[in-house]
Each structure stands twice: as structure tokens, then as C-alpha cells.
Amino acid sequence: MICRYSTLLVLLTFHGPNICSSEGPGRVRVFSLQRGLWTVPREDVYLRYNFSRDPLVQFSLCYRIRFERFTELNTHLSYTNSYANVDTVGVYHDEESLMVWLDGQGVTAALDEDAWKVHLEEWNHLCFTFTQTIFTIYWQGDEFFRARLDFSWVLAMNGTLIVGQEQDTLAGGFDATQVVVADVTQMSFWDRVLEPREVRDAASCRTLARGNVFSSDTSTVEEFGVSSEWVNLDQICKSPSTRYVIMPEERSFPDSINLCRLFNLTLAVPFGPEENALLTEALQPFRDVCAPSKDWKLWLGITDKEVEDVWREVSTSQIIEYRNFVSSYPIGGILYNCALFTVEGLWQDVPCKVTNRKCSACAVRNENFLRLRGLCYDSEYQTYFRLDGYIHGRPMFYGYYDMVIHFNADDDAWVLRNAFKNSTLLMLLKISRYSYPLGKFDWTVTADVCGKPLGSSLTLSLSACSSDQYMCDSGQCVPHAKRCNLYHDCHDKSDELDCFKVKVGDEYQRELPPTGPDNSILELKPNFKLVRIANVEDINMVVTLEFQITLTWIDDRVSLKHLHTQKGGIILTREEIQKLWVPRYQFMNLARGEKNLLEETISINSINNPQKSGFNDVDTDLTYPGSNNSLSIAQYYAGTFMCVFKYFSYPFDIQTCTIEIILPTKYEDSVKFVDENVKVTYAGSQDLALYTVQQVQIGEASGPRKMVLQYKLRRRPGVIMMTTFLPSALLLLVSWATLFIKLEALNVRAVMALTTLLVLYTLFSNVSKSLPTTAEIKLIDIWFFFIIFLLFSNIMVHVFIRETTTTVQCLKTLTKVRQIQVQSVSLGSNKVAVLFPFLNIYRMFIIPSLVILFNLVFWLYVFVL
Ligand SMILES: *[C@@H]1O[C@H](CO)[C@@H](O)[C@H](O)[C@H]1NC(C)=O
Ligand SMILES: *[C@@H]1O[C@H](CO)[C@@H](O)[C@H](O)[C@H]1NC(C)=O
């Protein structure tokens, strides 16, 4: 007021420069608009200045602003030069973005919204420079944003500048929701573009930065409902000192530390005489509350527990330099490791015993704030609360917008109030008198809030935890990685509660399969792992196997939580599985219906795309969308499967066997298999007793409704060669050898030859018994038939030769008795002459060549096959 009159005086008496500036060099005028906790924003609170000078084609605009709370649209200033062009120059900000208008056009379109982070109760320095082509924003003295201007403009300087209201018409059309609740100072216009250095100097209070076109310090500003005072500039740039908030309840030393920590603050420690004085001052209102009869009031956040008389700050373990112990203190030696603050601001050492209860103070800085979750705010800033001021003798929480949380002694409860509407929205009744509403609590609805019926309860959480942290029920913040990690990281152990991994909405129907991407058919991706081929029964044509089928699918209806990389995958529990749709399938070629499900696990395959909780969510857990994280069911079976064996080329046969699974008919239109990138592995040994396992792969018969795992069993002929071919070849050899036995030993020859036939036949029937009786002729049969044929013909030869040799013997006898009958001799010698060469030819040529020829054809066929 004085200043306004002085200005008036100056104008009237032409007294030279503005008398206000003579309030002392380095002083600036701070205007307070709409400030005060219960002050309802009004549309008649603003600063006005009418320009009247030549137009500008380039200019700079700077000011400093300190917000007390935010409104819907925070109008820093608005300059209008005609009824038609209301946003000639305008600077506004809302939740997270800064908006600047020039000549009716928004010029901050490309401004990164996240870059604009403002806190309450701290001075922000803003400068804007405009040339015809370049527009620059400086924030706190540094370039913050730069853009090209692609329109030509001229700033007619015959309009009205309004600070703190939005003009919808020239010098009017204000709206109480579009105001600024703040202190403003050093508002200046220049008719030139400031150098970056000048902006820096202005921001860091090295210059008074008064504009040559307009300065709120020197120009005659009309004030409406605004209070102003002259302040030393260095006061403004002084780094904001720590505030102390007294917690006027008596607690033990560790509890006091914990309480401040819940606020994301530290237990107060004055680091110099100034702070010591501040703490003393903060304590005065509570001198009769905290230990009324004693001088010792507050815990200090220091201890000399580690090394005697080396006092360290508890939160940082730094050795403190400033001490203010009463002259004779510390006295306790190694027994006294804590320190108290007296009502005069002196320090004394005391034992840290838990039974020792004192008040405490937390050190607050402007950037400290808490978040209130559980309401239905539109913007994150609305959830912010800071610890500032007292109501009913206890600290209160001051919302960034219009809410206040404070203790109400009348109701003996904490209340959430709308500061402007003077209405209590929520009440927290059942809470200890020594506690704060930090952490998770059920509040009672006492007025219309988020559409909740009166008297119902609403769970809210108040904590310092950001969305990068998990909030314990007590309000303690721990990193998300600590949640459900099987260790108790919250003091209240709430981090290991409710560790379910699957969250489904009420509308989830577990009988219905999820839909695939873009409402298409759900795709199941199978993987097969053949673990073991336990038994192959040739006779029954069945194979007993152990195998694992894994089906992978995406269920975008579920949300997943509490996922941590674990060895062996993230496996769901039985209860979790109960909530989910799980694919089912049937086996086509089970033999005798034999299958055993040995093990079944349903797991989550990945930890992708974690989503932080919204700013209104009390539950701060990360969620992982089902659409980014596939589920899979792995089923481990032992089963017996039919396999059609083909014995033609036995024992050189390769059998192709399969495991066939099909989808149930109810999935007809909703689920299908995909056979791309199907992984098939065989974990067992390649060589079985009688077979080699080959080509374990997806069979060609696979399709959208059917999946076929196919593998080949190649018989290992080694043993059969030894037990079948070799003996039969040896028998043939023996039989052949009988052809060389003396002709006289008919018994030996015939019996031997016959025996070989019998033995071979036994062998043959044994081999046949080990094979299923099939109508088709097998290679082995041909082999045996051939050998049997040879053995048989050998016997025949023996028989045939026996007759002729008898003739020869007779002849010999006759010769000996000299009863020579020439005819018979000639006949007999003729017979010998014919038969002996036949035997020779038979045993030396026919048999070997037959054998060689047959073997050539046989083995050629086998190997080419
Ligand atoms: C400034 O302009 C407004 C609107 O044109 C007018 O009502 C007001 O009287 C002017 N103030 C001064 C000091 O000229
Ligand atoms: C709030 O309303 C109550 C009555 O409902 C009144 O007694 C009290 O003074 C009001 N408080 C403020 C700050 O307006």
C-alpha cells in the first residue's frame, strides 16, 4: 500500500525514478496472489498494467513465480491488446505442461510434457524471448525450449497485462478456476532479446533484471486483492532452508527415525546455528506438549554409537561438524549414544533406550511430497501432498490442489477436506492417536467423493512411494524387486502377502478360450520333447514312451503380477491355475488307452512390458499384460502308443511311429495349432537295445487341428545278424561241408545234412515267433527259404549220390571177385563218370554260385533299400 501511494506521489510530483526502488538497492517487490490455506480462489485478485507505447517486433519477458497450490489452469500472465485478440501473449501451465501463446497462437506445441516439473513453495525463474523467427524459453536460467516461429507478428503495446487471471476479453472475462495461487516478482518486459548470460544473471539474482518496457518493481501496477512487500533479492535466491516439522507425540528414538523415513524425510539435525535457531523456533509452539515438565524435548538424528564422541547423522552416517551441546555435555560416555534437543536449542546426550520417549522433528525440503492413492483424480499432481503447517496441534498434509489432510481434534480423527468447499470428504477414525495416516487405511466416506455412498469405506494410501516402488501396508517404500521375493523386506511383512501371479477380472470365463490377436482364432504353439522310449513291443506293435508336450498360448484377458526371474520358470500354483483357461487335447493313437500324466506345470514364459500402477491405484504392484507374456502348459506323460510296423525288410527295417494329438471338437472355431517353429527334441539315448532312434520331428499329417510327433526306429541288425544270419550261414556251410565227406559215410553225411536242416528250421521258427504273424513275406523269410532250399537240395544230393556209390561199390566188389560183367561195368563206370563230376560241379560251382548270386541280390536289395 505504501508503495502504491509512493508511486502515485512520484507520478504527481515528477520526482524522478520510482521511489519504490529506493526501498534499497537489491530489493524487489513480491506480490502474493490468492495465498492462504482456506483462501478460495477468486476472480478479482490480479495485477493490471495498461501499456501504451510503440509496437514491438521482438521482446523478452521474465518473471519469478512461487506456487502455493495449483489450479485447473495456472495463468501466470495474460496480455491482451484488443477484444479480438485475447491471447496476444499468454503463459499458462496445467498438470504437466507449460503453454505459451503469442499473437493468438500457441507456440509450445512441441514442448516435452515430462520436462516441466514444478514443486510448490520454491521460486521458479522463467524467461521468454521472441524474435520474428525464434522463440526461446529459459527456466531457472537455462535454456529449456526453443522453437521457430513461422508467422510474422507485431506486438501492439497498447493493451492490458493481467498477472494471475486469464483474460477472455480485454481486461476481463476472468474465471476463478484459471488463476494463479502464487507469489510473483520481478516481472519485466524488454524491447530486445536478452542474452543467455543476462538470463542466467537474472535467474541467479546477480541483477535486478528490470525491463526497459515494464518492470513490476518500477512500473505503476494496479493491484486487485493482492498483497505485496519488498524483499531483499538475495533472500529469494538463498537456497531454500530446510523446514522442520515437529511430530508432537513421544516416541522412542528408532520409532522417530522410522516415522520420518515413512515421510521420506530424515530426523532433524541442525547443521549450523541458523538451522539450530529454526528448529528452536519450530519447537516453541510445542514446548507444553512435548515433555511439558522437562527441558529436553526432541530427538536429534545423530548418534555416537560407533565411536565415542564422534557424532554421526543417522540417515547418512556422515560425521557432523556443527554441535551445540550444553557446555558440560556430552556426559554419558559410551552409555549415552543419543542426543536430545532442549527448548532453548541446546543439545544433551542421553541413552538411546526404547523406554526413553520424546517428540521428534523431521527435516522437510520442498521437493519432498507424499502421494495419496485411492481417489479418482484426473492428474498425478492432484495426488501430491506435502507436509506443511499444523492444525489442531498436529502436522497436516497440504495438497498440491485443493485437498488437505489434517487431524481433527473434535472428531478425534484424521480427515480429508476440500479446503475451498469447507467440506470433509473422508474420515479416518480407527487409528492410534500417535500415528499418522501413512500407509494403507480404510477411510469412511462422509461426503460425495468418487461417487461412493456416504458411510461406505474407501481404501486410501498415503506414502512417499513413487510408482517405481512397492508400498508396504505401513507406507514404507521398497523396490518392486523386493515384492514377493520370499524375504520380508517391509517391517510389517506385507511385501510377502498376496503374492498371486494371476489376476483376472470378474468377467473372465475360464471355460472360454481367449481370442487370438485381432479377434482371430487362438493359436497354440506346441513343443514336443520325447524323453525316453521305454519299450518297443514288436509282436504287439506298440511303443511305450515318456514325453512332454508343451503348449504355449497368449491370454490377453489376464494380468500377471509378481513375476521374478526364477530358475525353472515362473510356475503357477494350483489356485492360480484354477482361475485360468487351460488348453486340453486328446491322443489319437493310444494303445489300450494307456497313458499316465506324471507331471503338469503351467508357467509364465516371460517378464515383458511391466506396467506401473496408475497414480490413483492403491495397489502399487507392477502388472504384466497377458498379451505380452505367454503362458504355457507342460504335461509330462508316460504312454503306450500304437505303431504300424512294417516287417518286410526285417531285420533292416525302419519303423515310423507317431504320437498324435488332436484338439477337442468344442475348440473347433476358437483354437488351432500353429506348426511354425515347433520345437521337437529327443532327450533320450539315440541307441536303444534293438533300435536306433532317428528323425524325431513333426509329421506331415500335422495341421491346425492335429499335431503329429513322428520318429523313426531303425532296427539295429547287429544282434540279429549274429543270431540269425550268421548261424544260418554257418549251417549252410556245414551242410555244404557234408558234400565233401567220404561217399561211404552215408550215415554221417545224411544225418549231418538233415540236422542242419532241422537246426535251421528251429532257428527260423524262433525268429518267426519273435515277429508278429503277418501275411506278407519278409526278407528274412526269403533268406531262410533260400537256405532251406539249399539244405534240402544238399540232402537230396546226398540221397541221390548214395545210390550211385552203391553201384560203384558193387562194381568194386565184383572187380575184386573178378565177376566182370562188361555191360554192367561199362554202365557202372559210366554212372560214376557222370555222377562224380555232377557232385563236383554241384558242390564246387552250383552251391557257391547260387549262394553268391543270392547274396549279391539280397544284400544289394537290403542296402539299396
Ligand atoms: C486499464 O485498462 C482497463 C481496460 O481498458 C481500464 O478499465 C482501466 O481503467 C485502465 N487502467 C488505467 C490505470 O488506465
Ligand atoms: C467451515 O464450515 C463450518 C460450518 O460448516 C464453519 O463453522 C467453519 O468456520 C468453516 N470454516 C472455514 C474455514 O470456512
PDB file of C-alpha atoms and ligand atoms in Angstrom, residues 38-40 417 419-423, ligand 2:
ATOM      1  CA  TRP A  38      -8.503 -21.746   3.191  1.00  0.00           C
ATOM      2  CA  THR A  39      -8.483 -18.941   0.650  1.00  0.00           C
ATOM      3  CA  VAL A  40     -10.920 -19.819  -2.068  1.00  0.00           C
ATOM      4  CA  ARG A 417     -11.040 -31.980   3.387  1.00  0.00           C
ATOM      5  CA  ALA A 419     -10.007 -26.641   1.525  1.00  0.00           C
ATOM      6  CA  PHE A 420     -12.119 -24.441  -0.702  1.00  0.00           C
ATOM      7  CA  LYS A 421     -15.502 -26.018  -0.250  1.00  0.00           C
ATOM      8  CA  ASN A 422     -15.002 -26.363   3.522  1.00  0.00           C
ATOM      9  CA  SER A 423     -16.285 -29.922   3.359  1.00  0.00           C
TER      10      SER A 423
HETATM   11  C1  LIG B   2     -16.395 -24.455   7.651  1.00  0.00           C
HETATM   12  O1  LIG B   2     -17.755 -24.678   7.906  1.00  0.00           O
HETATM   13  C2  LIG B   2     -18.077 -24.668   9.279  1.00  0.00           C
HETATM   14  C3  LIG B   2     -19.535 -24.965   9.410  1.00  0.00           C
HETATM   15  O2  LIG B   2     -19.950 -25.899   8.492  1.00  0.00           O
HETATM   16  C4  LIG B   2     -17.737 -23.337   9.874  1.00  0.00           C
HETATM   17  O3  LIG B   2     -18.006 -23.357  11.254  1.00  0.00           O
HETATM   18  C5  LIG B   2     -16.266 -23.058   9.645  1.00  0.00           C
HETATM   19  O4  LIG B   2     -15.957 -21.765  10.115  1.00  0.00           O
HETATM   20  C6  LIG B   2     -15.951 -23.128   8.196  1.00  0.00           C
HETATM   21  N1  LIG B   2     -14.521 -22.988   8.029  1.00  0.00           N
HETATM   22  C7  LIG B   2     -13.995 -22.198   7.146  1.00  0.00           C
HETATM   23  C8  LIG B   2     -12.515 -22.161   7.118  1.00  0.00           C
HETATM   24  O5  LIG B   2     -14.656 -21.553   6.396  1.00  0.00           O
END
